[in-house]
PDB file of N, CA and C in Angstrom:
ATOM      1  N   PRO C   1      65.239 132.462 110.767  1.00 43.00           N
ATOM      2  CA  PRO C   1      66.166 131.888 111.733  1.00 43.00           C
ATOM      3  C   PRO C   1      65.433 131.135 112.845  1.00 43.00           C
ATOM      4  N   ALA C   2      65.992 130.058 113.271  1.00 50.00           N
ATOM      5  CA  ALA C   2      65.425 129.261 114.358  1.00 50.00           C
ATOM      6  C   ALA C   2      65.973 129.764 115.682  1.00 50.00           C
ATOM      7  N   ALA C   3      65.090 130.231 116.547  1.00 63.00           N
ATOM      8  CA  ALA C   3      65.482 130.710 117.878  1.00 63.00           C
ATOM      9  C   ALA C   3      66.599 131.746 117.796  1.00 63.00           C
ATOM     10  N   GLY C   4      66.524 132.628 116.801  1.00 76.00           N
ATOM     11  CA  GLY C   4      67.518 133.681 116.663  1.00 76.00           C
ATOM     12  C   GLY C   4      68.825 133.233 116.046  1.00 76.00           C
ATOM     13  N   ARG C   5      68.886 132.010 115.551  1.00 85.00           N
ATOM     14  CA  ARG C   5      70.109 131.488 114.944  1.00 85.00           C
ATOM     15  C   ARG C   5      69.920 131.349 113.442  1.00 85.00           C
ATOM     16  N   THR C   6      71.023 131.369 112.728  1.00 89.00           N
ATOM     17  CA  THR C   6      70.985 131.100 111.294  1.00 89.00           C
ATOM     18  C   THR C   6      71.830 129.865 111.012  1.00 89.00           C
ATOM     19  N   PHE C   7      71.503 129.185 109.934  1.00 90.00           N
ATOM     20  CA  PHE C   7      72.189 127.949 109.572  1.00 90.00           C
ATOM     21  C   PHE C   7      72.573 128.012 108.107  1.00 90.00           C
ATOM     22  N   ASN C   8      73.811 127.635 107.802  1.00 90.00           N
ATOM     23  CA  ASN C   8      74.279 127.726 106.421  1.00 90.00           C
ATOM     24  C   ASN C   8      74.014 126.462 105.615  1.00 90.00           C
ATOM     25  N   LYS C   9      73.576 125.392 106.275  1.00 89.00           N
ATOM     26  CA  LYS C   9      73.268 124.146 105.581  1.00 89.00           C
ATOM     27  C   LYS C   9      71.895 123.651 106.036  1.00 89.00           C
ATOM     28  N   PRO C  10      71.087 123.170 105.103  1.00 88.00           N
ATOM     29  CA  PRO C  10      69.766 122.639 105.488  1.00 88.00           C
ATOM     30  C   PRO C  10      69.857 121.510 106.519  1.00 88.00           C
ATOM     31  N   LEU C  11      70.874 120.657 106.402  1.00 83.00           N
ATOM     32  CA  LEU C  11      71.016 119.550 107.347  1.00 83.00           C
ATOM     33  C   LEU C  11      71.286 120.065 108.761  1.00 83.00           C
ATOM     34  N   THR C  12      72.045 121.135 108.877  1.00 84.00           N
ATOM     35  CA  THR C  12      72.331 121.713 110.187  1.00 84.00           C
ATOM     36  C   THR C  12      71.049 122.247 110.820  1.00 84.00           C
ATOM     37  N   LEU C  13      70.219 122.892 110.024  1.00 86.00           N
ATOM     38  CA  LEU C  13      68.924 123.379 110.519  1.00 86.00           C
ATOM     39  C   LEU C  13      68.044 122.208 110.941  1.00 86.00           C
ATOM     40  N   LEU C  14      67.981 121.171 110.122  1.00 82.00           N
ATOM     41  CA  LEU C  14      67.166 119.996 110.445  1.00 82.00           C
ATOM     42  C   LEU C  14      67.637 119.359 111.745  1.00 82.00           C
ATOM     43  N   ARG C  15      68.934 119.214 111.900  1.00 79.00           N
ATOM     44  CA  ARG C  15      69.506 118.636 113.117  1.00 79.00           C
ATOM     45  C   ARG C  15      69.109 119.479 114.332  1.00 79.00           C
ATOM     46  N   HIS C  16      69.191 120.804 114.183  1.00 83.00           N
ATOM     47  CA  HIS C  16      68.808 121.714 115.267  1.00 83.00           C
ATOM     48  C   HIS C  16      67.326 121.555 115.612  1.00 83.00           C
ATOM     49  N   GLN C  17      66.487 121.532 114.586  1.00 83.00           N
ATOM     50  CA  GLN C  17      65.044 121.424 114.819  1.00 83.00           C
ATOM     51  C   GLN C  17      64.693 120.117 115.514  1.00 83.00           C
ATOM     52  N   ARG C  18      65.281 119.037 115.070  1.00 81.00           N
ATOM     53  CA  ARG C  18      65.002 117.745 115.704  1.00 81.00           C
ATOM     54  C   ARG C  18      65.501 117.735 117.139  1.00 81.00           C
ATOM     55  N   GLY C  19      66.636 118.367 117.373  1.00 75.00           N
ATOM     56  CA  GLY C  19      67.164 118.444 118.733  1.00 75.00           C
ATOM     57  C   GLY C  19      66.240 119.229 119.645  1.00 75.00           C
ATOM     58  N   GLN C  20      65.679 120.317 119.130  1.00 78.00           N
ATOM     59  CA  GLN C  20      64.761 121.134 119.914  1.00 78.00           C
ATOM     60  C   GLN C  20      63.489 120.365 120.249  1.00 78.00           C
ATOM     61  N   LEU C  21      63.068 119.523 119.340  1.00 78.00           N
ATOM     62  CA  LEU C  21      61.846 118.744 119.537  1.00 78.00           C
ATOM     63  C   LEU C  21      62.104 117.426 120.260  1.00 78.00           C
ATOM     64  N   GLY C  22      63.368 117.076 120.386  1.00 75.00           N
ATOM     65  CA  GLY C  22      63.708 115.791 120.989  1.00 75.00           C
ATOM     66  C   GLY C  22      63.467 114.627 120.042  1.00 75.00           C
ATOM     67  N   ALA C  23      63.353 114.924 118.743  1.00 80.00           N
ATOM     68  CA  ALA C  23      63.089 113.884 117.749  1.00 80.00           C
ATOM     69  C   ALA C  23      64.370 113.133 117.411  1.00 80.00           C
ATOM     70  N   THR C  24      64.335 111.835 117.595  1.00 86.00           N
ATOM     71  CA  THR C  24      65.487 110.992 117.269  1.00 86.00           C
ATOM     72  C   THR C  24      64.989 109.750 116.524  1.00 86.00           C
ATOM     73  N   PRO C  25      64.661 109.921 115.244  1.00 88.00           N
ATOM     74  CA  PRO C  25      64.046 108.826 114.492  1.00 88.00           C
ATOM     75  C   PRO C  25      65.000 107.764 113.956  1.00 88.00           C
ATOM     76  N   PHE C  26      66.291 107.852 114.284  1.00 92.00           N
ATOM     77  CA  PHE C  26      67.253 106.896 113.750  1.00 92.00           C
ATOM     78  C   PHE C  26      67.941 106.133 114.878  1.00 92.00           C
ATOM     79  N   PRO C  27      67.353 105.009 115.314  1.00 94.00           N
ATOM     80  CA  PRO C  27      67.961 104.228 116.392  1.00 94.00           C
ATOM     81  C   PRO C  27      69.049 103.287 115.878  1.00 94.00           C
ATOM     82  N   CYS C  28      70.060 103.091 116.684  1.00 97.00           N
ATOM     83  CA  CYS C  28      71.107 102.117 116.381  1.00 97.00           C
ATOM     84  C   CYS C  28      70.505 100.719 116.530  1.00 97.00           C
ATOM     85  N   PRO C  29      70.627  99.869 115.518  1.00 96.00           N
ATOM     86  CA  PRO C  29      70.059  98.525 115.626  1.00 96.00           C
ATOM     87  C   PRO C  29      70.783  97.651 116.648  1.00 96.00           C
ATOM     88  N   GLU C  30      71.994  98.034 117.004  1.00 96.00           N
ATOM     89  CA  GLU C  30      72.787  97.251 117.953  1.00 96.00           C
ATOM     90  C   GLU C  30      72.422  97.548 119.409  1.00 96.00           C
ATOM     91  N   CYS C  31      72.331  98.842 119.757  1.00 98.00           N
ATOM     92  CA  CYS C  31      72.136  99.202 121.166  1.00 98.00           C
ATOM     93  C   CYS C  31      70.887 100.035 121.435  1.00 98.00           C
ATOM     94  N   GLY C  32      70.259 100.546 120.372  1.00 95.00           N
ATOM     95  CA  GLY C  32      69.042 101.322 120.551  1.00 95.00           C
ATOM     96  C   GLY C  32      69.241 102.809 120.744  1.00 95.00           C
ATOM     97  N   LYS C  33      70.474 103.266 120.913  1.00 95.00           N
ATOM     98  CA  LYS C  33      70.711 104.705 121.034  1.00 95.00           C
ATOM     99  C   LYS C  33      70.184 105.372 119.770  1.00 95.00           C
ATOM    100  N   ALA C  34      69.444 106.473 119.942  1.00 92.00           N
ATOM    101  CA  ALA C  34      68.777 107.092 118.801  1.00 92.00           C
ATOM    102  C   ALA C  34      69.385 108.448 118.467  1.00 92.00           C
ATOM    103  N   PHE C  35      69.292 108.793 117.191  1.00 89.00           N
ATOM    104  CA  PHE C  35      69.921 109.998 116.678  1.00 89.00           C
ATOM    105  C   PHE C  35      68.946 110.798 115.832  1.00 89.00           C
ATOM    106  N   ALA C  36      69.167 112.103 115.776  1.00 82.00           N
ATOM    107  CA  ALA C  36      68.307 112.997 115.008  1.00 82.00           C
ATOM    108  C   ALA C  36      68.599 112.910 113.515  1.00 82.00           C
ATOM    109  N   VAL C  37      69.807 112.490 113.160  1.00 84.00           N
ATOM    110  CA  VAL C  37      70.232 112.432 111.762  1.00 84.00           C
ATOM    111  C   VAL C  37      70.838 111.056 111.489  1.00 84.00           C
ATOM    112  N   ALA C  38      70.489 110.464 110.362  1.00 90.00           N
ATOM    113  CA  ALA C  38      70.944 109.110 110.029  1.00 90.00           C
ATOM    114  C   ALA C  38      72.465 109.004 109.989  1.00 90.00           C
ATOM    115  N   SER C  39      73.136 110.028 109.480  1.00 89.00           N
ATOM    116  CA  SER C  39      74.597 109.955 109.366  1.00 89.00           C
ATOM    117  C   SER C  39      75.268 109.860 110.734  1.00 89.00           C
ATOM    118  N   ARG C  40      74.679 110.444 111.750  1.00 90.00           N
ATOM    119  CA  ARG C  40      75.229 110.338 113.105  1.00 90.00           C
ATOM    120  C   ARG C  40      75.072 108.915 113.639  1.00 90.00           C
ATOM    121  N   MET C  41      73.972 108.267 113.281  1.00 95.00           N
ATOM    122  CA  MET C  41      73.768 106.883 113.698  1.00 95.00           C
ATOM    123  C   MET C  41      74.783 105.977 113.011  1.00 95.00           C
ATOM    124  N   VAL C  42      75.015 106.197 111.725  1.00 94.00           N
ATOM    125  CA  VAL C  42      76.002 105.400 110.986  1.00 94.00           C
ATOM    126  C   VAL C  42      77.383 105.591 111.610  1.00 94.00           C
ATOM    127  N   GLU C  43      77.716 106.830 111.937  1.00 94.00           N
ATOM    128  CA  GLU C  43      78.993 107.123 112.594  1.00 94.00           C
ATOM    129  C   GLU C  43      79.077 106.400 113.938  1.00 94.00           C
ATOM    130  N   HIS C  44      78.001 106.409 114.694  1.00 96.00           N
ATOM    131  CA  HIS C  44      77.956 105.747 115.997  1.00 96.00           C
ATOM    132  C   HIS C  44      78.160 104.239 115.869  1.00 96.00           C
ATOM    133  N   GLN C  45      77.623 103.634 114.820  1.00 97.00           N
ATOM    134  CA  GLN C  45      77.722 102.185 114.657  1.00 97.00           C
ATOM    135  C   GLN C  45      79.167 101.701 114.627  1.00 97.00           C
ATOM    136  N   ARG C  46      80.087 102.573 114.300  1.00 97.00           N
ATOM    137  CA  ARG C  46      81.505 102.193 114.287  1.00 97.00           C
ATOM    138  C   ARG C  46      82.006 101.831 115.679  1.00 97.00           C
ATOM    139  N   VAL C  47      81.315 102.299 116.718  1.00 96.00           N
ATOM    140  CA  VAL C  47      81.642 101.899 118.090  1.00 96.00           C
ATOM    141  C   VAL C  47      81.478 100.388 118.222  1.00 96.00           C
ATOM    142  N   HIS C  48      80.454  99.851 117.588  1.00 98.00           N
ATOM    143  CA  HIS C  48      80.158  98.423 117.684  1.00 98.00           C
ATOM    144  C   HIS C  48      80.992  97.586 116.718  1.00 98.00           C
ATOM    145  N   THR C  49      81.248  98.126 115.522  1.00 97.00           N
ATOM    146  CA  THR C  49      81.950  97.349 114.499  1.00 97.00           C
ATOM    147  C   THR C  49      83.465  97.464 114.600  1.00 97.00           C
ATOM    148  N   GLY C  50      83.929  98.539 115.233  1.00 97.00           N
ATOM    149  CA  GLY C  50      85.366  98.769 115.302  1.00 97.00           C
ATOM    150  C   GLY C  50      85.941  99.349 114.019  1.00 97.00           C
ATOM    151  N   GLU C  51      85.076  99.663 113.067  1.00 98.00           N
ATOM    152  CA  GLU C  51      85.531 100.218 111.792  1.00 98.00           C
ATOM    153  C   GLU C  51      86.217 101.563 112.016  1.00 98.00           C
ATOM    154  N   ARG C  52      87.357 101.743 111.357  1.00 98.00           N
ATOM    155  CA  ARG C  52      88.106 102.999 111.405  1.00 98.00           C
ATOM    156  C   ARG C  52      88.526 103.342 109.976  1.00 98.00           C
ATOM    157  N   PRO C  53      87.610 103.933 109.209  1.00 97.00           N
ATOM    158  CA  PRO C  53      87.866 104.132 107.780  1.00 97.00           C
ATOM    159  C   PRO C  53      88.737 105.336 107.418  1.00 97.00           C
ATOM    160  N   PHE C  54      89.126 106.135 108.398  1.00 97.00           N
ATOM    161  CA  PHE C  54      89.890 107.345 108.102  1.00 97.00           C
ATOM    162  C   PHE C  54      91.317 107.184 108.612  1.00 97.00           C
ATOM    163  N   ALA C  55      92.253 106.934 107.695  1.00 98.00           N
ATOM    164  CA  ALA C  55      93.638 106.653 108.071  1.00 98.00           C
ATOM    165  C   ALA C  55      94.557 107.814 107.713  1.00 98.00           C
ATOM    166  N   CYS C  56      95.512 108.066 108.591  1.00 98.00           N
ATOM    167  CA  CYS C  56      96.524 109.099 108.382  1.00 98.00           C
ATOM    168  C   CYS C  56      97.503 108.623 107.307  1.00 98.00           C
ATOM    169  N   ALA C  57      97.727 109.452 106.307  1.00 97.00           N
ATOM    170  CA  ALA C  57      98.643 109.110 105.219  1.00 97.00           C
ATOM    171  C   ALA C  57     100.098 109.123 105.673  1.00 97.00           C
ATOM    172  N   VAL C  58     100.383 109.789 106.780  1.00 97.00           N
ATOM    173  CA  VAL C  58     101.759 109.897 107.267  1.00 97.00           C
ATOM    174  C   VAL C  58     102.142 108.703 108.130  1.00 97.00           C
ATOM    175  N   CYS C  59     101.312 108.371 109.117  1.00 97.00           N
ATOM    176  CA  CYS C  59     101.693 107.327 110.072  1.00 97.00           C
ATOM    177  C   CYS C  59     100.794 106.092 110.044  1.00 97.00           C
ATOM    178  N   GLY C  60      99.670 106.177 109.340  1.00 97.00           N
ATOM    179  CA  GLY C  60      98.783 105.028 109.228  1.00 97.00           C
ATOM    180  C   GLY C  60      97.762 104.872 110.340  1.00 97.00           C
ATOM    181  N   LYS C  61      97.828 105.707 111.375  1.00 98.00           N
ATOM    182  CA  LYS C  61      96.848 105.607 112.455  1.00 98.00           C
ATOM    183  C   LYS C  61      95.454 105.857 111.881  1.00 98.00           C
ATOM    184  N   ALA C  62      94.485 105.032 112.301  1.00 98.00           N
ATOM    185  CA  ALA C  62      93.138 105.119 111.737  1.00 98.00           C
ATOM    186  C   ALA C  62      92.132 105.587 112.782  1.00 98.00           C
ATOM    187  N   PHE C  63      91.064 106.220 112.291  1.00 97.00           N
ATOM    188  CA  PHE C  63      90.058 106.827 113.150  1.00 97.00           C
ATOM    189  C   PHE C  63      88.658 106.499 112.658  1.00 97.00           C
ATOM    190  N   ALA C  64      87.722 106.470 113.579  1.00 95.00           N
ATOM    191  CA  ALA C  64      86.322 106.220 113.250  1.00 95.00           C
ATOM    192  C   ALA C  64      85.648 107.471 112.695  1.00 95.00           C
ATOM    193  N   LYS C  65      86.126 108.647 113.098  1.00 94.00           N
ATOM    194  CA  LYS C  65      85.540 109.912 112.656  1.00 94.00           C
ATOM    195  C   LYS C  65      86.564 110.697 111.849  1.00 94.00           C
ATOM    196  N   SER C  66      86.112 111.296 110.761  1.00 95.00           N
ATOM    197  CA  SER C  66      87.012 112.094 109.934  1.00 95.00           C
ATOM    198  C   SER C  66      87.543 113.297 110.703  1.00 95.00           C
ATOM    199  N   SER C  67      86.729 113.849 111.599  1.00 95.00           N
ATOM    200  CA  SER C  67      87.171 115.011 112.379  1.00 95.00           C
ATOM    201  C   SER C  67      88.339 114.652 113.294  1.00 95.00           C
ATOM    202  N   ASN C  68      88.371 113.415 113.781  1.00 96.00           N
ATOM    203  CA  ASN C  68      89.497 112.993 114.618  1.00 96.00           C
ATOM    204  C   ASN C  68      90.771 112.867 113.795  1.00 96.00           C
ATOM    205  N   LEU C  69      90.644 112.426 112.540  1.00 97.00           N
ATOM    206  CA  LEU C  69      91.804 112.369 111.652  1.00 97.00           C
ATOM    207  C   LEU C  69      92.329 113.773 111.390  1.00 97.00           C
ATOM    208  N   VAL C  70      91.440 114.701 111.104  1.00 97.00           N
ATOM    209  CA  VAL C  70      91.849 116.085 110.833  1.00 97.00           C
ATOM    210  C   VAL C  70      92.600 116.650 112.034  1.00 97.00           C
ATOM    211  N   GLU C  71      92.079 116.417 113.225  1.00 97.00           N
ATOM    212  CA  GLU C  71      92.743 116.888 114.444  1.00 97.00           C
ATOM    213  C   GLU C  71      94.113 116.227 114.596  1.00 97.00           C
ATOM    214  N   HIS C  72      94.194 114.930 114.342  1.00 98.00           N
ATOM    215  CA  HIS C  72      95.447 114.186 114.449  1.00 98.00           C
ATOM    216  C   HIS C  72      96.496 114.724 113.478  1.00 98.00           C
ATOM    217  N   GLN C  73      96.076 115.060 112.269  1.00 97.00           N
ATOM    218  CA  GLN C  73      97.022 115.493 111.239  1.00 97.00           C
ATOM    219  C   GLN C  73      97.749 116.777 111.615  1.00 97.00           C
ATOM    220  N   THR C  74      97.213 117.531 112.537  1.00 95.00           N
ATOM    221  CA  THR C  74      97.904 118.749 112.971  1.00 95.00           C
ATOM    222  C   THR C  74      99.160 118.416 113.771  1.00 95.00           C
ATOM    223  N   LEU C  75      99.302 117.158 114.204  1.00 93.00           N
ATOM    224  CA  LEU C  75     100.475 116.751 114.973  1.00 93.00           C
ATOM    225  C   LEU C  75     101.696 116.513 114.093  1.00 93.00           C
ATOM    226  N   HIS C  76     101.488 116.289 112.799  1.00 91.00           N
ATOM    227  CA  HIS C  76     102.609 115.975 111.898  1.00 91.00           C
ATOM    228  C   HIS C  76     103.216 117.232 111.321  1.00 91.00           C
TER     229      HIS C  76
END
């Protein structure tokens, strides 16, 4: 365990380790903001592109993050 914690996914452990070290090897090519994991940088890039690939099947509202769609769906 890292610092007394356990992780159920290798990516979660890697993200934690990089965060502890301050390692952010994935910079956004648009603004330079850097991330510990490439997928977080890709998610961040939607701020610049306006892409919203996660749409609600009920009302059509679209979101940049899948977690925001999941939260929204609890309203229906």
